[in-house]
PDB file of C-alpha atoms in Angstrom:
ATOM      1  CA  UNK A   1      61.935  68.678  11.100  1.00 47.00           C
ATOM      2  CA  UNK A   2      59.333  65.888  10.873  1.00 52.00           C
ATOM      3  CA  UNK A   3      57.950  66.567  14.363  1.00 57.00           C
ATOM      4  CA  UNK A   4      57.739  70.272  13.630  1.00 65.00           C
ATOM      5  CA  UNK A   5      55.959  69.773  10.297  1.00 78.00           C
ATOM      6  CA  UNK A   6      53.459  67.384  11.878  1.00 81.00           C
ATOM      7  CA  UNK A   7      52.674  69.971  14.568  1.00 86.00           C
ATOM      8  CA  UNK A   8      52.125  72.559  11.853  1.00 88.00           C
ATOM      9  CA  UNK A   9      49.874  70.225   9.872  1.00 85.00           C
ATOM     10  CA  UNK A  10      47.826  69.400  12.949  1.00 88.00           C
ATOM     11  CA  UNK A  11      47.477  73.116  13.784  1.00 91.00           C
ATOM     12  CA  UNK A  12      46.478  73.915  10.193  1.00 89.00           C
ATOM     13  CA  UNK A  13      43.999  71.042  10.253  1.00 83.00           C
ATOM     14  CA  UNK A  14      42.327  72.422  13.375  1.00 89.00           C
ATOM     15  CA  UNK A  15      42.182  76.062  12.224  1.00 93.00           C
ATOM     16  CA  UNK A  16      40.893  75.127   8.789  1.00 87.00           C
ATOM     17  CA  UNK A  17      38.293  72.797  10.251  1.00 86.00           C
ATOM     18  CA  UNK A  18      36.946  75.594  12.464  1.00 93.00           C
ATOM     19  CA  UNK A  19      36.566  77.918   9.476  1.00 95.00           C
ATOM     20  CA  UNK A  20      35.190  75.168   7.237  1.00 90.00           C
ATOM     21  CA  UNK A  21      32.685  73.883   9.780  1.00 93.00           C
ATOM     22  CA  UNK A  22      31.139  77.297  10.380  1.00 96.00           C
ATOM     23  CA  UNK A  23      30.842  77.788   6.612  1.00 96.00           C
ATOM     24  CA  UNK A  24      29.229  74.357   6.129  1.00 95.00           C
ATOM     25  CA  UNK A  25      26.746  74.840   8.964  1.00 97.00           C
ATOM     26  CA  UNK A  26      25.632  78.231   7.625  1.00 97.00           C
ATOM     27  CA  UNK A  27      25.339  77.071   4.005  1.00 97.00           C
ATOM     28  CA  UNK A  28      23.487  73.880   4.981  1.00 97.00           C
ATOM     29  CA  UNK A  29      21.113  75.832   7.202  1.00 97.00           C
ATOM     30  CA  UNK A  30      20.309  78.340   4.440  1.00 97.00           C
ATOM     31  CA  UNK A  31      19.796  75.646   1.778  1.00 97.00           C
ATOM     32  CA  UNK A  32      17.739  73.243   3.913  1.00 96.00           C
ATOM     33  CA  UNK A  33      16.001  75.907   5.970  1.00 97.00           C
ATOM     34  CA  UNK A  34      16.692  73.764   9.025  1.00 97.00           C
ATOM     35  CA  UNK A  35      19.399  74.797  11.498  1.00 97.00           C
ATOM     36  CA  UNK A  36      19.555  71.269  12.968  1.00 97.00           C
ATOM     37  CA  UNK A  37      20.297  69.736   9.567  1.00 97.00           C
ATOM     38  CA  UNK A  38      23.031  72.311   9.061  1.00 96.00           C
ATOM     39  CA  UNK A  39      24.446  71.519  12.480  1.00 97.00           C
ATOM     40  CA  UNK A  40      24.365  67.749  11.881  1.00 97.00           C
ATOM     41  CA  UNK A  41      26.182  68.065   8.559  1.00 96.00           C
ATOM     42  CA  UNK A  42      28.769  70.389  10.090  1.00 94.00           C
ATOM     43  CA  UNK A  43      29.411  68.193  13.127  1.00 94.00           C
ATOM     44  CA  UNK A  44      29.810  64.958  11.139  1.00 95.00           C
ATOM     45  CA  UNK A  45      32.130  66.772   8.758  1.00 91.00           C
ATOM     46  CA  UNK A  46      34.480  67.670  11.595  1.00 88.00           C
ATOM     47  CA  UNK A  47      35.655  64.073  11.807  1.00 91.00           C
ATOM     48  CA  UNK A  48      35.770  63.176   8.123  1.00 94.00           C
ATOM     49  CA  UNK A  49      37.351  66.438   7.030  1.00 85.00           C
ATOM     50  CA  UNK A  50      40.040  66.506   9.715  1.00 83.00           C
ATOM     51  CA  UNK A  51      41.237  63.058   8.672  1.00 91.00           C
ATOM     52  CA  UNK A  52      41.104  63.888   4.958  1.00 94.00           C
ATOM     53  CA  UNK A  53      42.752  67.294   5.460  1.00 85.00           C
ATOM     54  CA  UNK A  54      45.615  65.894   7.533  1.00 88.00           C
ATOM     55  CA  UNK A  55      46.504  63.382   4.811  1.00 93.00           C
ATOM     56  CA  UNK A  56      46.117  66.072   2.137  1.00 93.00           C
ATOM     57  CA  UNK A  57      48.634  68.231   4.048  1.00 87.00           C
ATOM     58  CA  UNK A  58      51.058  65.310   4.433  1.00 91.00           C
ATOM     59  CA  UNK A  59      50.853  64.584   0.707  1.00 93.00           C
ATOM     60  CA  UNK A  60      51.479  68.215  -0.259  1.00 91.00           C
ATOM     61  CA  UNK A  61      54.397  68.390   2.175  1.00 88.00           C
ATOM     62  CA  UNK A  62      56.107  65.782  -0.010  1.00 90.00           C
ATOM     63  CA  UNK A  63      55.416  67.616  -3.277  1.00 89.00           C
ATOM     64  CA  UNK A  64      58.594  69.195  -4.574  1.00 88.00           C
ATOM     65  CA  UNK A  65      57.280  72.599  -5.578  1.00 83.00           C
ATOM     66  CA  UNK A  66      58.353  75.984  -4.236  1.00 84.00           C
ATOM     67  CA  UNK A  67      56.062  77.867  -1.864  1.00 80.00           C
ATOM     68  CA  UNK A  68      54.147  80.256  -4.093  1.00 85.00           C
ATOM     69  CA  UNK A  69      50.719  81.498  -5.002  1.00 86.00           C
ATOM     70  CA  UNK A  70      50.603  78.832  -7.729  1.00 90.00           C
ATOM     71  CA  UNK A  71      51.256  76.068  -5.187  1.00 90.00           C
ATOM     72  CA  UNK A  72      48.584  77.486  -2.880  1.00 86.00           C
ATOM     73  CA  UNK A  73      46.127  77.655  -5.759  1.00 87.00           C
ATOM     74  CA  UNK A  74      46.810  74.019  -6.729  1.00 92.00           C
ATOM     75  CA  UNK A  75      46.418  72.927  -3.106  1.00 90.00           C
ATOM     76  CA  UNK A  76      43.177  74.893  -2.947  1.00 84.00           C
ATOM     77  CA  UNK A  77      41.734  73.145  -6.004  1.00 89.00           C
ATOM     78  CA  UNK A  78      42.847  69.645  -4.971  1.00 93.00           C
ATOM     79  CA  UNK A  79      41.491  70.084  -1.453  1.00 87.00           C
ATOM     80  CA  UNK A  80      38.214  71.538  -2.697  1.00 87.00           C
ATOM     81  CA  UNK A  81      37.611  68.527  -4.950  1.00 93.00           C
ATOM     82  CA  UNK A  82      38.073  66.165  -1.991  1.00 95.00           C
ATOM     83  CA  UNK A  83      36.150  68.377   0.431  1.00 90.00           C
ATOM     84  CA  UNK A  84      33.192  69.016  -1.857  1.00 92.00           C
ATOM     85  CA  UNK A  85      32.736  65.328  -2.619  1.00 95.00           C
ATOM     86  CA  UNK A  86      32.789  64.565   1.116  1.00 96.00           C
ATOM     87  CA  UNK A  87      30.267  67.337   1.865  1.00 95.00           C
ATOM     88  CA  UNK A  88      27.917  66.271  -0.916  1.00 97.00           C
ATOM     89  CA  UNK A  89      27.880  62.654   0.266  1.00 97.00           C
ATOM     90  CA  UNK A  90      27.370  63.605   3.919  1.00 97.00           C
ATOM     91  CA  UNK A  91      24.625  66.134   3.089  1.00 97.00           C
ATOM     92  CA  UNK A  92      22.849  63.541   0.946  1.00 97.00           C
ATOM     93  CA  UNK A  93      23.014  60.905   3.705  1.00 97.00           C
ATOM     94  CA  UNK A  94      21.952  63.287   6.493  1.00 97.00           C
ATOM     95  CA  UNK A  95      19.192  65.082   4.558  1.00 96.00           C
ATOM     96  CA  UNK A  96      18.055  62.002   2.648  1.00 96.00           C
ATOM     97  CA  UNK A  97      17.987  64.104  -0.521  1.00 97.00           C
ATOM     98  CA  UNK A  98      20.747  63.849  -3.146  1.00 97.00           C
ATOM     99  CA  UNK A  99      19.788  67.244  -4.601  1.00 98.00           C
ATOM    100  CA  UNK A 100      20.432  68.864  -1.214  1.00 97.00           C
ATOM    101  CA  UNK A 101      23.934  67.407  -1.265  1.00 97.00           C
ATOM    102  CA  UNK A 102      24.550  68.773  -4.754  1.00 97.00           C
ATOM    103  CA  UNK A 103      23.244  72.258  -3.870  1.00 98.00           C
ATOM    104  CA  UNK A 104      25.366  72.497  -0.728  1.00 97.00           C
ATOM    105  CA  UNK A 105      28.400  71.218  -2.630  1.00 95.00           C
ATOM    106  CA  UNK A 106      27.984  73.747  -5.441  1.00 95.00           C
ATOM    107  CA  UNK A 107      27.761  76.707  -3.059  1.00 97.00           C
ATOM    108  CA  UNK A 108      30.709  75.408  -1.053  1.00 92.00           C
ATOM    109  CA  UNK A 109      32.925  75.238  -4.114  1.00 90.00           C
ATOM    110  CA  UNK A 110      32.953  79.030  -4.211  1.00 93.00           C
ATOM    111  CA  UNK A 111      32.986  79.874  -0.508  1.00 95.00           C
ATOM    112  CA  UNK A 112      35.450  77.205   0.542  1.00 87.00           C
ATOM    113  CA  UNK A 113      37.954  77.895  -2.247  1.00 85.00           C
ATOM    114  CA  UNK A 114      38.091  81.551  -1.297  1.00 92.00           C
ATOM    115  CA  UNK A 115      38.361  80.779   2.420  1.00 94.00           C
ATOM    116  CA  UNK A 116      40.949  78.021   1.887  1.00 86.00           C
ATOM    117  CA  UNK A 117      43.164  80.229  -0.269  1.00 88.00           C
ATOM    118  CA  UNK A 118      43.095  82.946   2.406  1.00 94.00           C
ATOM    119  CA  UNK A 119      43.846  80.300   5.057  1.00 94.00           C
ATOM    120  CA  UNK A 120      46.860  79.052   3.053  1.00 86.00           C
ATOM    121  CA  UNK A 121      48.180  82.581   2.585  1.00 91.00           C
ATOM    122  CA  UNK A 122      47.787  83.314   6.304  1.00 93.00           C
ATOM    123  CA  UNK A 123      49.672  80.144   7.236  1.00 91.00           C
ATOM    124  CA  UNK A 124      52.365  80.959   4.680  1.00 87.00           C
ATOM    125  CA  UNK A 125      53.077  84.139   6.641  1.00 89.00           C
ATOM    126  CA  UNK A 126      53.718  82.273   9.895  1.00 88.00           C
ATOM    127  CA  UNK A 127      56.827  80.290  10.760  1.00 85.00           C
ATOM    128  CA  UNK A 128      55.064  77.933  13.163  1.00 86.00           C
ATOM    129  CA  UNK A 129      56.456  74.491  12.412  1.00 82.00           C
ATOM    130  CA  UNK A 130      58.727  75.710   9.620  1.00 76.00           C
ATOM    131  CA  UNK A 131      61.588  77.379  11.445  1.00 65.00           C
ATOM    132  CA  UNK A 132      64.013  74.527  10.758  1.00 57.00           C
ATOM    133  CA  UNK A 133      62.878  74.142   7.149  1.00 54.00           C
ATOM    134  CA  UNK A 134      63.194  77.855   6.359  1.00 52.00           C
ATOM    135  CA  UNK A 135      66.553  78.087   8.154  1.00 55.00           C
ATOM    136  CA  UNK A 136      67.861  75.159   6.103  1.00 53.00           C
ATOM    137  CA  UNK A 137      66.786  76.876   2.875  1.00 51.00           C
ATOM    138  CA  UNK A 138      68.614  80.065   3.899  1.00 52.00           C
ATOM    139  CA  UNK A 139      71.793  78.115   4.724  1.00 53.00           C
ATOM    140  CA  UNK A 140      71.647  75.942   1.603  1.00 49.00           C
TER     141      UNK A 140
END
């Protein structure tokens, strides 16, 4: 089961990062008015967010709580706190303006929470990496 769950977490990390990066690039571009600044923030985030997201997934895998909308909502909030802080710091460093980081972070709180929740619900509907886990629950 461990190998399967790791594959799932890696796949979720990649799909979420694609969605998240596009969102960050667009928001950063609109707020700064500079597409290159948006692109820089988005590209740097790919690395930091994939590492943070993978460990967030591993931590939540160990949380003993049934799969439910409540669990997905709690994961959404915990991830958004981590993700927004990371975005704000990166945007501040790249733009040189702390207010730019705050603005991008505030907009992302709304867009990313909605997108993340939908991402979690979509992954909940797929068995990729969970076949053994779900079969064990049915047998137990």
